[in-house]
Amino acid sequence: MRNLTLAAALAALGTTPALADSAEVADAVAADYDSHLEDLFVHFHQNPELSFLETDTAKRMAAELRAVGLTVTENVGGTGVVGMLENGDGPLIMLRADMDGLPVQERSGLDYASTATQVGQDGETYPVMHACGHDVHITSMVGTARRLMAMKDDWSGTLMFVVQPAEERVGGAKAMLEDGLYDRFGKPDYALAFHVASILPTGVISAAEGIQYSSADSVDIMVPGVGAHGASPHMGRDPVYIASQIVTALQSIVSREIEPLSPAVITVGAFQAGTKHNIISERADLQLTVRANDEDTRAQLLAAIERVAVGIGKAHGLPDELPVKVTVSEGTPVTYNDPELARRLNGVMRTTFGDIGFQPFEQRGMGAEDFSYFVAEDLGVPGYYFAVGGTPPEAFEAEANGGPAVPSHHSPLFKIAPRESVTLGTRAMVAAVLDLAGN
């Protein structure tokens, strides 16, 4: 309901809230969108690429950042790009944008919708779509670099623009760090990033002073079986039945083992087995996503999943040489905003965009972000991650009045308002940098 209230307020104003940043900055960003960034956004939207395969996107981002005047290094952590802008003494500030798309067939109805396909790392061909708004993030990064280069007299320090691969597989940040990101380019004094949010109306910025996103782990469960004729199930061990029991039992972990006030999610996103009606197969595979809001709960969930899955396999007679196997293939910790930095920059956002334009963060799902690796506690880099509203207020009003639902992220129907999202994200990044490094 809060989103609808905000949406109604914004609609009543008929425009973005009264802004405290200079009209010159706002006008310059808007003009840059009209003359350059709009075409760049459409290009990225129509040419998405899968995680760790973002070769053309990386080349275009490298070219854009070089054109601004940055010193650019490519192939960091795979397809990652780093652009450095030195401007005298001052803090080293990292600005990060993720660039990968998703294996989704776009059905947004946009006249610039993606029709791209790509061969994935597994050798299969997939439709590809920017179904999570990463095209907004990288377009806004270019806009931010262009504006801050034009405003070099207003700040001093060094900016590190990090174009990150494979956020959707929560592996790109870790890969860049393992490739020496901080050793090669310096450990930042601050790290900044944002995500466009379909659940927020355009014109709104939102950030927490603590937890911003949950942890996420991708878990694969391989359930072996003993093949047999479907008419003689007693002569085999049915992996479909065993895996079905595992799917059901996994939900007891959240409902009966995790503290009721500790958020946790176990979702089985894929169940694959068999080839024909009357064949008991020799294998079933489950793919899970697991979410938590703290590392203790995260560890408890993963340990319990293995215990339950392996135990059910044994209970249904799988021999010791055919155990259920549980593998954590990808994962990222909880993303926390540094409280002191968040209080400071939330104040900047309130001052810059007004009380209507800033909304304290309210966790309404258990999305995750591998930005957490850049700001891990042992690295000592204060991080600030914020959300930028991406859906026009009238879309929320239409939904409330019985119209179509606002599409979620990762949906084939996903779409946001690019001009409003890109320009607001750019202006917010500029405002943060000017506060942290302003003269």
Tab-separated table of C-alpha atoms in Angstrom:
chain	number	residue	atom	x	y	z
A	1	MET	CA	0.000	0.000	0.000
A	2	ARG	CA	2.906	2.338	0.675
A	3	ASN	CA	3.977	2.115	-2.956
A	4	LEU	CA	0.495	3.071	-4.082
A	5	THR	CA	0.458	6.029	-1.722
A	6	LEU	CA	3.773	7.214	-3.102
A	7	ALA	CA	2.602	6.599	-6.633
A	8	ALA	CA	-0.525	8.664	-6.040
A	9	ALA	CA	1.520	11.476	-4.556
A	10	LEU	CA	3.889	11.498	-7.506
A	11	ALA	CA	1.012	11.399	-9.957
A	12	ALA	CA	-0.629	14.318	-8.186
A	13	LEU	CA	2.554	16.318	-8.589
A	14	GLY	CA	2.599	15.407	-12.253
A	15	THR	CA	6.407	15.185	-12.256
A	16	THR	CA	9.412	14.106	-10.235
A	17	PRO	CA	9.424	15.699	-6.726
A	18	ALA	CA	11.040	19.069	-6.176
A	19	LEU	CA	14.774	18.493	-6.254
A	20	ALA	CA	17.552	19.946	-4.158
A	21	ASP	CA	20.293	19.181	-6.706
A	22	SER	CA	21.049	21.966	-9.092
A	23	ALA	CA	18.787	22.492	-12.070
A	24	GLU	CA	21.952	22.533	-14.137
A	25	VAL	CA	22.793	18.920	-13.173
A	26	ALA	CA	19.238	17.718	-13.723
A	27	ASP	CA	18.994	19.445	-17.076
A	28	ALA	CA	22.395	18.178	-18.185
A	29	VAL	CA	21.541	14.572	-17.355
A	30	ALA	CA	18.196	14.848	-19.137
A	31	ALA	CA	19.844	16.355	-22.211
A	32	ASP	CA	22.489	13.644	-22.198
A	33	TYR	CA	19.764	11.003	-22.119
A	34	ASP	CA	18.027	12.535	-25.101
A	35	SER	CA	21.228	12.938	-27.131
A	36	HIS	CA	23.188	9.805	-26.226
A	37	LEU	CA	21.980	7.573	-23.403
A	38	GLU	CA	18.593	6.677	-24.885
A	39	ASP	CA	20.145	5.082	-27.963
A	40	LEU	CA	22.719	3.365	-25.755
A	41	PHE	CA	19.993	1.907	-23.529
A	42	VAL	CA	18.046	0.582	-26.515
A	43	HIS	CA	21.233	-0.985	-27.867
A	44	PHE	CA	21.911	-2.774	-24.593
A	45	HIS	CA	18.288	-3.865	-24.243
A	46	GLN	CA	18.224	-5.351	-27.729
A	47	ASN	CA	21.590	-7.067	-27.352
A	48	PRO	CA	21.641	-8.796	-23.955
A	49	GLU	CA	24.219	-11.474	-23.176
A	50	LEU	CA	24.341	-14.326	-20.674
A	51	SER	CA	26.500	-14.416	-17.554
A	52	PHE	CA	30.261	-14.598	-18.175
A	53	LEU	CA	29.527	-14.343	-21.920
A	54	GLU	CA	29.000	-10.562	-22.082
A	55	THR	CA	31.790	-9.995	-24.602
A	56	ASP	CA	30.052	-7.456	-26.861
A	57	THR	CA	28.505	-5.603	-23.923
A	58	ALA	CA	31.913	-5.373	-22.269
A	59	LYS	CA	33.513	-4.051	-25.468
A	60	ARG	CA	30.824	-1.399	-25.830
A	61	MET	CA	31.165	-0.348	-22.192
A	62	ALA	CA	34.945	-0.167	-22.535
A	63	ALA	CA	34.556	2.023	-25.617
A	64	GLU	CA	32.033	4.291	-23.908
A	65	LEU	CA	34.231	4.780	-20.845
A	66	ARG	CA	37.322	5.400	-22.977
A	67	ALA	CA	35.386	8.009	-24.943
A	68	VAL	CA	34.731	9.837	-21.665
A	69	GLY	CA	38.471	9.909	-20.980
A	70	LEU	CA	38.866	7.070	-18.467
A	71	THR	CA	41.787	4.657	-18.343
A	72	VAL	CA	40.125	1.326	-19.133
A	73	THR	CA	41.189	-2.257	-18.444
A	74	GLU	CA	39.254	-5.147	-19.975
A	75	ASN	CA	38.954	-8.857	-19.157
A	76	VAL	CA	39.031	-8.467	-15.387
A	77	GLY	CA	37.483	-11.553	-13.829
A	78	GLY	CA	36.439	-12.774	-17.259
A	79	THR	CA	34.501	-10.140	-19.176
A	80	GLY	CA	34.688	-7.463	-16.481
A	81	VAL	CA	35.751	-3.900	-17.286
A	82	VAL	CA	37.383	-1.345	-14.981
A	83	GLY	CA	37.553	2.354	-15.832
A	84	MET	CA	39.668	4.696	-13.697
A	85	LEU	CA	39.210	8.460	-13.429
A	86	GLU	CA	41.858	10.264	-11.387
A	87	ASN	CA	41.183	13.829	-10.321
A	88	GLY	CA	43.603	14.921	-7.623
A	89	ASP	CA	43.716	14.046	-3.942
A	90	GLY	CA	40.682	12.519	-2.307
A	91	PRO	CA	38.903	9.233	-1.655
A	92	LEU	CA	38.874	6.236	-3.996
A	93	ILE	CA	35.216	5.573	-4.760
A	94	MET	CA	34.033	2.466	-6.588
A	95	LEU	CA	30.883	2.688	-8.719
A	96	ARG	CA	29.654	-0.713	-9.855
A	97	ALA	CA	27.132	-1.782	-12.500
A	98	ASP	CA	26.277	-5.354	-13.521
A	99	MET	CA	25.776	-6.148	-17.203
A	100	ASP	CA	24.474	-9.704	-17.756
A	101	GLY	CA	21.061	-10.688	-19.088
A	102	LEU	CA	18.871	-13.713	-18.386
A	103	PRO	CA	17.808	-16.812	-20.367
A	104	VAL	CA	14.261	-15.488	-20.797
A	105	GLN	CA	12.135	-15.064	-23.942
A	106	GLU	CA	10.977	-11.440	-23.897
A	107	ARG	CA	7.229	-10.818	-24.187
A	108	SER	CA	7.164	-7.224	-22.931
A	109	GLY	CA	5.499	-5.810	-26.054
A	110	LEU	CA	8.151	-3.096	-26.324
A	111	ASP	CA	9.011	-2.031	-29.855
A	112	TYR	CA	12.677	-2.485	-28.964
A	113	ALA	CA	12.188	-5.904	-27.315
A	114	SER	CA	15.074	-8.354	-27.438
A	115	THR	CA	14.989	-11.165	-29.975
A	116	ALA	CA	18.530	-12.238	-29.130
A	117	THR	CA	19.626	-15.815	-28.604
A	118	GLN	CA	22.959	-17.083	-27.340
A	119	VAL	CA	24.741	-20.363	-26.777
A	120	GLY	CA	25.265	-20.731	-23.039
A	121	GLN	CA	28.233	-22.176	-21.216
A	122	ASP	CA	26.452	-25.536	-21.277
A	123	GLY	CA	26.323	-25.564	-25.087
A	124	GLU	CA	22.551	-25.050	-25.242
A	125	THR	CA	20.960	-22.133	-27.111
A	126	TYR	CA	18.785	-19.763	-25.063
A	127	PRO	CA	16.679	-16.672	-25.696
A	128	VAL	CA	18.219	-13.758	-23.813
A	129	MET	CA	16.534	-10.752	-22.214
A	130	HIS	CA	17.436	-7.934	-19.866
A	131	ALA	CA	14.661	-9.052	-17.524
A	132	CYS	CA	16.243	-7.500	-14.432
A	133	GLY	CA	17.218	-4.015	-15.560
A	134	HIS	CA	20.961	-4.397	-15.892
A	135	ASP	CA	20.696	-2.398	-19.112
A	136	VAL	CA	19.580	0.515	-16.934
A	137	HIS	CA	22.580	0.069	-14.648
A	138	ILE	CA	25.259	0.137	-17.329
A	139	THR	CA	23.594	2.979	-19.243
A	140	SER	CA	23.437	5.003	-16.051
A	141	MET	CA	27.103	4.237	-15.366
A	142	VAL	CA	28.010	5.820	-18.699
A	143	GLY	CA	25.828	8.812	-17.857
A	144	THR	CA	27.459	9.118	-14.433
A	145	ALA	CA	30.965	8.993	-15.906
A	146	ARG	CA	30.100	11.623	-18.502
A	147	ARG	CA	28.576	13.981	-15.946
A	148	LEU	CA	31.346	13.636	-13.361
A	149	MET	CA	34.004	14.188	-16.026
A	150	ALA	CA	32.208	17.405	-16.961
A	151	MET	CA	32.120	18.402	-13.263
A	152	LYS	CA	35.777	17.721	-12.373
A	153	ASP	CA	36.086	21.156	-10.759
A	154	ASP	CA	33.436	20.137	-8.203
A	155	TRP	CA	35.139	17.053	-6.746
A	156	SER	CA	38.562	15.531	-6.195
A	157	GLY	CA	39.739	11.964	-5.751
A	158	THR	CA	39.690	8.807	-7.862
A	159	LEU	CA	36.684	6.998	-9.290
A	160	MET	CA	36.747	3.293	-10.119
A	161	PHE	CA	33.968	2.328	-12.538
A	162	VAL	CA	33.451	-1.446	-12.309
A	163	VAL	CA	31.410	-3.128	-15.056
A	164	GLN	CA	30.690	-6.518	-13.537
A	165	PRO	CA	29.793	-9.776	-15.282
A	166	ALA	CA	27.569	-12.584	-14.042
A	167	GLU	CA	25.583	-10.993	-11.226
A	168	GLU	CA	22.676	-13.262	-12.109
A	169	ARG	CA	24.882	-16.233	-11.304
A	170	VAL	CA	26.268	-14.405	-8.244
A	171	GLY	CA	29.775	-15.174	-9.452
A	172	GLY	CA	31.055	-12.072	-11.212
A	173	ALA	CA	32.024	-9.991	-8.192
A	174	LYS	CA	33.973	-12.866	-6.681
A	175	ALA	CA	35.694	-13.520	-10.008
A	176	MET	CA	36.810	-9.895	-10.292
A	177	LEU	CA	38.171	-9.892	-6.739
A	178	GLU	CA	39.997	-13.165	-7.359
A	179	ASP	CA	41.532	-11.537	-10.441
A	180	GLY	CA	43.054	-8.897	-8.186
A	181	LEU	CA	40.541	-6.059	-8.534
A	182	TYR	CA	41.557	-4.319	-5.305
A	183	ASP	CA	45.241	-5.262	-5.606
A	184	ARG	CA	45.468	-3.938	-9.162
A	185	PHE	CA	43.311	-0.829	-8.919
A	186	GLY	CA	43.267	-0.006	-5.203
A	187	LYS	CA	40.941	-0.824	-2.327
A	188	PRO	CA	38.065	1.666	-2.345
A	189	ASP	CA	37.266	3.973	0.523
A	190	TYR	CA	33.608	3.598	-0.483
A	191	ALA	CA	31.678	1.312	-2.834
A	192	LEU	CA	28.396	2.386	-4.476
A	193	ALA	CA	25.817	0.571	-6.598
A	194	PHE	CA	22.106	0.634	-7.364
A	195	HIS	CA	19.385	-1.586	-8.767
A	196	VAL	CA	16.323	-0.464	-10.671
A	197	ALA	CA	13.203	-1.805	-8.910
A	198	SER	CA	9.906	-2.577	-10.597
A	199	ILE	CA	8.118	-2.522	-7.211
A	200	LEU	CA	8.997	1.158	-6.703
A	201	PRO	CA	7.459	4.056	-8.615
A	202	THR	CA	9.644	6.228	-10.790
A	203	GLY	CA	11.092	9.222	-8.963
A	204	VAL	CA	11.774	7.249	-5.775
A	205	ILE	CA	15.105	6.254	-4.219
A	206	SER	CA	15.205	3.669	-1.412
A	207	ALA	CA	18.037	2.328	0.749
A	208	ALA	CA	18.511	0.563	4.070
A	209	GLU	CA	20.816	1.408	6.941
A	210	GLY	CA	21.661	-2.271	7.368
A	211	ILE	CA	20.508	-5.347	5.476
A	212	GLN	CA	19.615	-4.578	1.865
A	213	TYR	CA	19.454	-8.059	0.327
A	214	SER	CA	19.388	-11.670	1.467
A	215	SER	CA	21.952	-14.368	0.883
A	216	ALA	CA	21.357	-16.744	-2.019
A	217	ASP	CA	22.669	-20.217	-2.734
A	218	SER	CA	22.013	-22.418	-5.750
A	219	VAL	CA	21.795	-26.041	-4.658
A	220	ASP	CA	21.759	-29.069	-6.978
A	221	ILE	CA	20.413	-32.392	-5.717
A	222	MET	CA	21.109	-35.518	-7.762
A	223	VAL	CA	18.813	-38.402	-6.859
A	224	PRO	CA	19.990	-41.731	-8.280
A	225	GLY	CA	17.635	-44.586	-9.031
A	226	VAL	CA	17.563	-48.177	-10.115
A	227	GLY	CA	15.915	-48.427	-13.517
A	228	ALA	CA	12.970	-50.714	-14.132
A	229	HIS	CA	9.756	-51.127	-16.104
A	230	GLY	CA	7.028	-48.779	-14.988
A	231	ALA	CA	4.742	-51.796	-14.590
A	232	SER	CA	7.177	-53.443	-12.164
A	233	PRO	CA	8.234	-50.687	-9.739
A	234	HIS	CA	9.212	-53.232	-7.098
A	235	MET	CA	12.165	-54.257	-9.244
A	236	GLY	CA	13.788	-50.829	-9.125
A	237	ARG	CA	14.205	-47.717	-6.999
A	238	ASP	CA	12.179	-44.829	-8.401
A	239	PRO	CA	14.151	-41.536	-8.309
A	240	VAL	CA	11.069	-39.517	-9.285
A	241	TYR	CA	9.191	-40.725	-6.222
A	242	ILE	CA	12.237	-40.274	-3.963
A	243	ALA	CA	12.885	-36.775	-5.323
A	244	SER	CA	9.204	-35.895	-4.818
A	245	GLN	CA	9.505	-36.889	-1.168
A	246	ILE	CA	12.592	-34.688	-0.900
A	247	VAL	CA	10.749	-31.704	-2.412
A	248	THR	CA	7.990	-32.041	0.168
A	249	ALA	CA	10.297	-32.689	3.108
A	250	LEU	CA	12.507	-29.692	2.355
A	251	GLN	CA	9.657	-27.383	3.346
A	252	SER	CA	9.696	-28.831	6.853
A	253	ILE	CA	13.137	-27.293	7.335
A	254	VAL	CA	11.743	-23.769	7.128
A	255	SER	CA	8.537	-24.539	9.030
A	256	ARG	CA	9.990	-26.753	11.769
A	257	GLU	CA	13.727	-26.089	12.134
A	258	ILE	CA	14.300	-22.382	11.510
A	259	GLU	CA	13.287	-19.858	14.158
A	260	PRO	CA	9.902	-18.350	13.214
A	261	LEU	CA	11.304	-14.808	13.252
A	262	SER	CA	14.275	-15.665	11.012
A	263	PRO	CA	13.337	-15.289	7.335
A	264	ALA	CA	14.215	-18.292	5.183
A	265	VAL	CA	13.211	-19.625	1.776
A	266	ILE	CA	13.811	-22.955	0.056
A	267	THR	CA	12.394	-23.006	-3.471
A	268	VAL	CA	12.700	-25.930	-5.858
A	269	GLY	CA	12.929	-24.217	-9.220
A	270	ALA	CA	13.527	-27.249	-11.445
A	271	PHE	CA	12.709	-30.988	-11.351
A	272	GLN	CA	14.056	-33.022	-14.244
A	273	ALA	CA	13.785	-36.788	-14.736
A	274	GLY	CA	12.801	-39.565	-17.072
A	275	THR	CA	12.305	-40.080	-20.796
A	276	LYS	CA	9.056	-42.051	-21.238
A	277	HIS	CA	5.757	-42.922	-19.573
A	278	ASN	CA	6.587	-46.520	-18.659
A	279	ILE	CA	10.252	-46.304	-17.697
A	280	ILE	CA	11.503	-45.866	-14.159
A	281	SER	CA	14.597	-43.780	-14.783
A	282	GLU	CA	18.001	-43.959	-13.199
A	283	ARG	CA	18.210	-40.336	-12.130
A	284	ALA	CA	16.273	-37.248	-11.086
A	285	ASP	CA	17.743	-33.769	-10.633
A	286	LEU	CA	16.475	-30.920	-8.473
A	287	GLN	CA	17.630	-27.307	-8.610
A	288	LEU	CA	17.020	-25.147	-5.549
A	289	THR	CA	17.438	-21.536	-4.559
A	290	VAL	CA	17.975	-20.983	-0.831
A	291	ARG	CA	17.658	-17.599	0.889
A	292	ALA	CA	18.448	-16.278	4.389
A	293	ASN	CA	18.998	-12.962	6.150
A	294	ASP	CA	22.008	-13.972	8.241
A	295	GLU	CA	24.945	-16.306	7.867
A	296	ASP	CA	23.972	-18.605	10.758
A	297	THR	CA	20.569	-19.314	9.230
A	298	ARG	CA	22.188	-19.729	5.829
A	299	ALA	CA	24.551	-22.393	7.164
A	300	GLN	CA	21.726	-24.124	9.032
A	301	LEU	CA	19.603	-24.311	5.878
A	302	LEU	CA	22.368	-25.780	3.737
A	303	ALA	CA	23.297	-28.397	6.334
A	304	ALA	CA	19.657	-29.401	6.822
A	305	ILE	CA	19.033	-29.718	3.064
A	306	GLU	CA	21.865	-32.223	2.734
A	307	ARG	CA	20.767	-34.169	5.814
A	308	VAL	CA	17.139	-34.414	4.674
A	309	ALA	CA	17.919	-35.280	1.042
A	310	VAL	CA	20.503	-37.945	1.825
A	311	GLY	CA	18.364	-39.385	4.617
A	312	ILE	CA	15.290	-39.733	2.421
A	313	GLY	CA	17.356	-41.524	-0.190
A	314	LYS	CA	18.489	-44.048	2.384
A	315	ALA	CA	14.979	-44.388	3.802
A	316	HIS	CA	13.708	-45.435	0.356
A	317	GLY	CA	16.308	-48.113	-0.064
A	318	LEU	CA	19.037	-46.531	-2.165
A	319	PRO	CA	22.186	-48.583	-1.680
A	320	ASP	CA	25.288	-47.036	-0.135
A	321	GLU	CA	27.004	-46.949	-3.522
A	322	LEU	CA	24.130	-44.828	-4.909
A	323	PRO	CA	23.749	-41.948	-2.432
A	324	VAL	CA	21.801	-38.755	-3.023
A	325	LYS	CA	24.354	-36.035	-3.787
A	326	VAL	CA	23.900	-32.407	-2.735
A	327	THR	CA	26.096	-29.681	-4.263
A	328	VAL	CA	26.124	-25.920	-3.634
A	329	SER	CA	27.033	-24.562	-7.066
A	330	GLU	CA	26.712	-20.785	-6.575
A	331	GLY	CA	26.207	-18.507	-3.618
A	332	THR	CA	26.480	-15.008	-2.228
A	333	PRO	CA	26.332	-13.672	1.341
A	334	VAL	CA	23.849	-11.182	2.755
A	335	THR	CA	24.314	-7.645	1.410
A	336	TYR	CA	24.608	-5.058	4.183
A	337	ASN	CA	24.824	-1.311	3.778
A	338	ASP	CA	27.398	0.238	6.078
A	339	PRO	CA	25.142	1.953	8.675
A	340	GLU	CA	27.213	5.126	9.024
A	341	LEU	CA	27.661	5.560	5.288
A	342	ALA	CA	24.004	4.753	4.636
A	343	ARG	CA	22.794	7.332	7.152
A	344	ARG	CA	25.006	9.927	5.508
A	345	LEU	CA	23.986	9.165	1.925
A	346	ASN	CA	20.325	8.612	2.768
A	347	GLY	CA	20.430	12.142	4.088
A	348	VAL	CA	21.937	13.259	0.790
A	349	MET	CA	19.144	11.507	-1.122
A	350	ARG	CA	16.452	13.123	1.034
A	351	THR	CA	18.010	16.533	0.540
A	352	THR	CA	18.514	15.970	-3.177
A	353	PHE	CA	15.184	14.392	-4.101
A	354	GLY	CA	12.856	15.530	-1.318
A	355	ASP	CA	10.784	13.614	1.225
A	356	ILE	CA	8.537	12.113	-1.456
A	357	GLY	CA	11.542	11.083	-3.511
A	358	PHE	CA	13.221	9.080	-0.748
A	359	GLN	CA	11.672	5.996	0.832
A	360	PRO	CA	13.330	4.089	3.697
A	361	PHE	CA	14.033	0.556	2.498
A	362	GLU	CA	11.454	-2.081	3.377
A	363	GLN	CA	12.397	-5.683	2.639
A	364	ARG	CA	9.479	-7.265	0.791
A	365	GLY	CA	11.218	-10.296	-0.694
A	366	MET	CA	14.476	-12.189	-0.456
A	367	GLY	CA	16.328	-11.029	-3.527
A	368	ALA	CA	20.116	-11.266	-3.424
A	369	GLU	CA	23.125	-9.426	-4.828
A	370	ASP	CA	26.778	-10.385	-5.157
A	371	PHE	CA	27.784	-6.758	-4.488
A	372	SER	CA	28.182	-8.237	-0.994
A	373	TYR	CA	31.568	-9.656	-2.008
A	374	PHE	CA	32.931	-6.173	-2.745
A	375	VAL	CA	31.965	-4.965	0.742
A	376	ALA	CA	32.629	-8.119	2.754
A	377	GLU	CA	33.454	-7.430	6.396
A	378	ASP	CA	37.014	-8.738	6.130
A	379	LEU	CA	37.773	-6.304	3.288
A	380	GLY	CA	36.754	-3.224	5.270
A	381	VAL	CA	35.123	-1.373	2.362
A	382	PRO	CA	31.970	0.551	3.412
A	383	GLY	CA	29.190	-0.074	0.909
A	384	TYR	CA	26.010	1.729	-0.067
A	385	TYR	CA	23.480	-0.018	-2.297
A	386	PHE	CA	20.206	1.669	-3.169
A	387	ALA	CA	17.108	1.036	-5.258
A	388	VAL	CA	15.768	3.298	-8.010
A	389	GLY	CA	12.073	3.206	-8.859
A	390	GLY	CA	11.376	1.901	-12.335
A	391	THR	CA	7.592	1.681	-12.780
A	392	PRO	CA	5.442	4.722	-13.629
A	393	PRO	CA	2.956	5.606	-10.859
A	394	GLU	CA	0.010	5.181	-13.223
A	395	ALA	CA	0.896	1.497	-13.650
A	396	PHE	CA	0.423	0.925	-9.917
A	397	GLU	CA	-2.860	2.814	-10.020
A	398	ALA	CA	-4.060	0.726	-12.953
A	399	GLU	CA	-3.160	-2.469	-11.100
A	400	ALA	CA	-5.022	-1.279	-8.001
A	401	ASN	CA	-8.086	-0.633	-10.149
A	402	GLY	CA	-8.116	-4.138	-11.604
A	403	GLY	CA	-5.717	-3.610	-14.470
A	404	PRO	CA	-2.688	-5.720	-15.378
A	405	ALA	CA	-0.236	-6.535	-12.614
A	406	VAL	CA	3.126	-4.787	-12.638
A	407	PRO	CA	5.561	-7.436	-13.950
A	408	SER	CA	8.241	-8.635	-11.588
A	409	HIS	CA	11.921	-8.938	-12.245
A	410	HIS	CA	12.908	-12.052	-14.237
A	411	SER	CA	9.471	-12.097	-15.869
A	412	PRO	CA	9.243	-12.228	-19.696
A	413	LEU	CA	6.845	-9.267	-19.297
A	414	PHE	CA	9.348	-7.172	-17.318
A	415	LYS	CA	9.664	-3.566	-18.404
A	416	ILE	CA	10.542	-0.317	-16.723
A	417	ALA	CA	10.556	3.349	-17.701
A	418	PRO	CA	14.119	3.745	-19.001
A	419	ARG	CA	14.346	7.527	-19.186
A	420	GLU	CA	13.149	8.050	-15.621
A	421	SER	CA	15.249	5.168	-14.272
A	422	VAL	CA	18.497	5.994	-16.058
A	423	THR	CA	18.389	9.700	-15.307
A	424	LEU	CA	17.424	9.244	-11.636
A	425	GLY	CA	20.111	6.603	-11.126
A	426	THR	CA	22.680	8.871	-12.741
A	427	ARG	CA	21.732	11.881	-10.662
A	428	ALA	CA	21.743	9.828	-7.447
A	429	MET	CA	25.238	8.488	-8.185
A	430	VAL	CA	26.483	11.988	-8.983
A	431	ALA	CA	24.982	13.320	-5.747
A	432	ALA	CA	26.666	10.559	-3.717
A	433	VAL	CA	30.066	11.175	-5.276
A	434	LEU	CA	29.829	14.938	-4.812
A	435	ASP	CA	29.023	14.428	-1.133
A	436	LEU	CA	31.892	11.982	-0.553
A	437	ALA	CA	34.491	13.734	-2.700
A	438	GLY	CA	33.138	17.248	-3.247
A	439	ASN	CA	35.412	20.258	-3.092
